Short mmCIF file of C-alpha atoms in Angstrom, two decimals:
data_model
loop_
_atom_site.label_atom_id
_atom_site.label_comp_id
_atom_site.label_asym_id
_atom_site.label_seq_id
_atom_site.Cartn_x
_atom_site.Cartn_y
_atom_site.Cartn_z
CA MET A 19 -95.64 163.33 -0.17
CA ASN A 20 -93.77 166.05 1.62
CA ARG A 21 -94.02 164.08 4.87
CA GLU A 22 -92.62 160.90 3.26
CA TRP A 23 -89.75 162.88 1.83
CA LYS A 24 -88.89 164.26 5.28
CA LYS A 25 -88.94 160.75 6.78
CA THR A 26 -86.64 159.50 4.05
CA LEU A 27 -84.31 162.46 4.53
CA VAL A 28 -84.18 161.89 8.30
CA TRP A 29 -83.51 158.19 7.73
CA VAL A 30 -80.68 158.88 5.25
CA LEU A 31 -79.13 161.51 7.51
CA SER A 32 -79.29 159.13 10.48
CA ILE A 33 -77.48 156.45 8.54
CA LEU A 34 -74.83 158.94 7.44
CA ILE A 35 -74.35 160.31 10.95
CA PHE A 36 -73.78 156.83 12.33
CA SER A 37 -71.77 155.57 9.36
CA ILE A 38 -69.23 158.37 8.99
CA PRO A 39 -67.48 157.78 12.34
CA LEU A 40 -67.35 154.04 11.63
CA ILE A 41 -65.91 154.61 8.18
CA ALA A 42 -63.39 157.11 9.58
CA VAL A 43 -62.25 154.63 12.25
CA ALA A 44 -61.91 151.86 9.67
CA ILE A 45 -59.86 154.10 7.36
CA GLU A 46 -57.67 155.28 10.24
CA GLN A 47 -56.99 151.70 11.32
CA GLN A 48 -56.12 150.70 7.77
CA ILE A 49 -53.73 153.65 7.40
CA SER A 50 -52.13 152.95 10.78
CA LYS A 51 -51.72 149.28 9.93
CA LYS A 52 -50.18 150.13 6.57
CA ASP A 53 -47.81 152.70 8.12
CA LEU A 54 -46.81 150.30 10.90
CA SER A 55 -46.25 147.53 8.40
CA ASN A 56 -43.98 149.73 6.28
CA GLU A 57 -42.15 150.97 9.37
CA ASP A 58 -41.51 147.46 10.67
CA THR A 59 -40.42 146.25 7.27
CA SER A 60 -37.93 149.10 6.86
CA VAL A 61 -36.51 148.54 10.35
CA GLU A 62 -36.10 144.84 9.65
CA GLN A 63 -34.55 145.56 6.24
CA THR A 64 -31.97 147.79 8.01
CA LEU A 65 -31.18 144.84 10.26
CA LEU A 66 -30.78 142.62 7.21
CA GLU A 67 -28.23 145.02 5.80
CA ASP A 68 -26.34 145.11 9.11
CA TRP A 69 -26.22 141.31 9.05
CA GLY A 70 -24.99 141.08 5.44
CA LEU A 71 -28.35 139.81 4.16
CA THR A 72 -30.69 141.07 1.45
CA PRO A 73 -34.49 140.91 1.24
CA GLU A 74 -34.19 138.85 -1.96
CA MET A 75 -32.25 136.05 -0.25
CA THR A 76 -34.17 132.86 0.37
CA VAL A 77 -34.53 131.08 3.67
CA SER A 78 -32.36 128.35 2.15
CA GLN A 79 -29.55 130.88 1.63
CA LEU A 80 -30.09 132.19 5.15
CA LYS A 81 -29.73 128.62 6.39
CA GLU A 82 -26.32 128.40 4.68
CA SER A 83 -25.21 131.65 6.36
CA ALA A 84 -26.44 130.33 9.70
CA GLN A 85 -24.42 127.16 9.20
CA GLU A 86 -21.29 129.20 8.43
CA TYR A 87 -21.65 130.98 11.78
CA LEU A 88 -22.26 127.70 13.56
CA ASN A 89 -19.12 126.24 11.97
CA GLU A 90 -17.04 129.14 13.31
CA HIS A 91 -18.56 129.46 16.77
CA TYR A 92 -20.42 126.26 17.67
CA SER A 93 -18.22 123.50 16.37
CA GLY A 94 -20.03 120.35 15.34
CA ILE A 95 -23.58 121.72 15.43
CA GLN A 96 -25.45 121.30 12.16
CA VAL A 97 -28.52 123.35 11.29
CA ASP A 98 -31.74 121.40 11.94
CA SER A 99 -29.98 118.69 13.99
CA VAL A 100 -30.88 117.54 17.49
CA GLU A 101 -28.01 119.64 18.84
CA PHE A 102 -29.29 122.65 16.91
CA HIS A 103 -32.76 122.18 18.38
CA ARG A 104 -31.25 122.07 21.86
CA LEU A 105 -29.21 125.21 21.17
CA VAL A 106 -32.28 127.07 19.93
CA THR A 107 -34.28 125.92 22.95
CA LYS A 108 -31.50 126.96 25.31
CA MET A 109 -31.03 130.36 23.67
CA PHE A 110 -34.71 131.22 23.47
CA ASN A 111 -35.63 130.14 27.00
CA GLY A 112 -34.31 131.75 30.12
CA ASP A 113 -31.88 134.60 30.56
CA THR A 114 -28.60 132.82 29.82
CA TYR A 115 -28.33 134.22 26.30
CA PRO A 116 -29.11 137.93 25.84
CA LEU A 117 -29.92 137.51 22.15
CA ALA A 118 -30.59 141.18 21.42
CA GLN A 119 -27.23 142.10 22.91
CA MET A 120 -25.48 139.25 21.11
CA VAL A 121 -26.75 140.51 17.75
CA LYS A 122 -25.82 144.07 18.62
CA ASP A 123 -22.30 143.09 19.72
CA ASP A 124 -21.72 140.70 16.80
CA PRO A 125 -23.72 141.48 13.64
CA ALA A 126 -22.25 138.29 12.09
CA PHE A 127 -24.52 136.43 14.56
CA GLY A 128 -27.55 138.02 12.82
CA PRO A 129 -28.07 135.36 10.12
CA LEU A 130 -27.96 132.56 12.70
CA TYR A 131 -30.29 134.51 14.97
CA PHE A 132 -32.77 135.19 12.15
CA TYR A 133 -32.74 131.55 11.05
CA MET A 134 -33.19 130.45 14.67
CA CYS A 135 -36.21 132.76 14.97
CA ILE A 136 -37.81 131.16 11.92
CA TYR A 137 -36.91 127.68 13.16
CA TYR A 138 -38.23 128.42 16.65
CA ASP A 139 -41.47 129.77 15.27
CA GLU A 140 -42.07 126.63 13.18
CA HIS A 141 -40.70 123.88 15.43
CA TYR A 142 -40.65 124.84 19.07
CA ASP A 143 -42.02 122.17 21.36
CA GLU A 144 -42.54 123.13 25.00
CA ASN A 145 -41.99 119.54 26.11
CA LEU A 146 -38.22 119.75 26.56
CA GLU A 147 -37.97 116.22 27.95
CA ASN A 148 -39.29 114.79 24.71
CA PRO A 149 -38.24 117.18 21.94
CA LEU A 150 -39.43 117.00 18.40
CA LEU A 151 -38.35 113.94 16.51
CA TYR A 152 -36.09 116.19 14.48
CA SER A 153 -37.46 115.59 11.10
CA ALA A 154 -37.39 119.31 11.57
CA LYS A 155 -37.07 120.95 8.22
CA LEU A 156 -38.45 124.37 7.56
CA ASN A 157 -41.47 124.54 5.32
CA ASN A 158 -40.51 127.82 3.71
CA LEU A 159 -36.97 127.37 2.34
CA ASP A 160 -37.95 128.92 -1.01
CA LYS A 161 -39.45 132.06 0.52
CA THR A 162 -37.46 135.25 0.35
CA LEU A 163 -36.51 137.01 3.55
CA LYS A 164 -38.77 139.86 2.44
CA GLN A 165 -41.72 137.43 2.29
CA VAL A 166 -40.86 136.03 5.73
CA ILE A 167 -40.75 139.56 7.20
CA GLU A 168 -44.01 140.53 5.51
CA ASP A 169 -45.69 137.36 6.77
CA ASP A 170 -44.46 138.11 10.26
CA VAL A 171 -45.69 141.72 10.12
CA ASN A 172 -49.07 140.53 8.82
CA GLY A 173 -49.35 137.85 11.49
CA LYS A 174 -49.18 134.86 9.15
#
């Protein structure tokens, strides 16, 4: 019986020795992911404040803010129109529009930029010769900006 007990003890210790590093790595990854998620969310929330937005706003409200900026700076372009799709495509491809600098120089551009990011993510079609048929409406108009940011951070 003493010999069986020693075998069992060796077996249990072996499992523990191999399991502890795996558990530690898994915990460390979870903590890092959680910290990174909180850090990204707080950085993006700061940007929202700079752009006159709140985390509780919906994508639909963001769309209205984006349209206000378009009305002032891009006369005649309506959100989700063919012209809007072309503008998004033009701004997000190539080096003509330094978007990060544009947002930095003009925080009022932030709501349009944020909406364009959401739009681009949902509707971008690489085939520029034959763009989407522009029944392009976002699927998440009722989501809050906080939910959009969290989904983005979590890779959804």
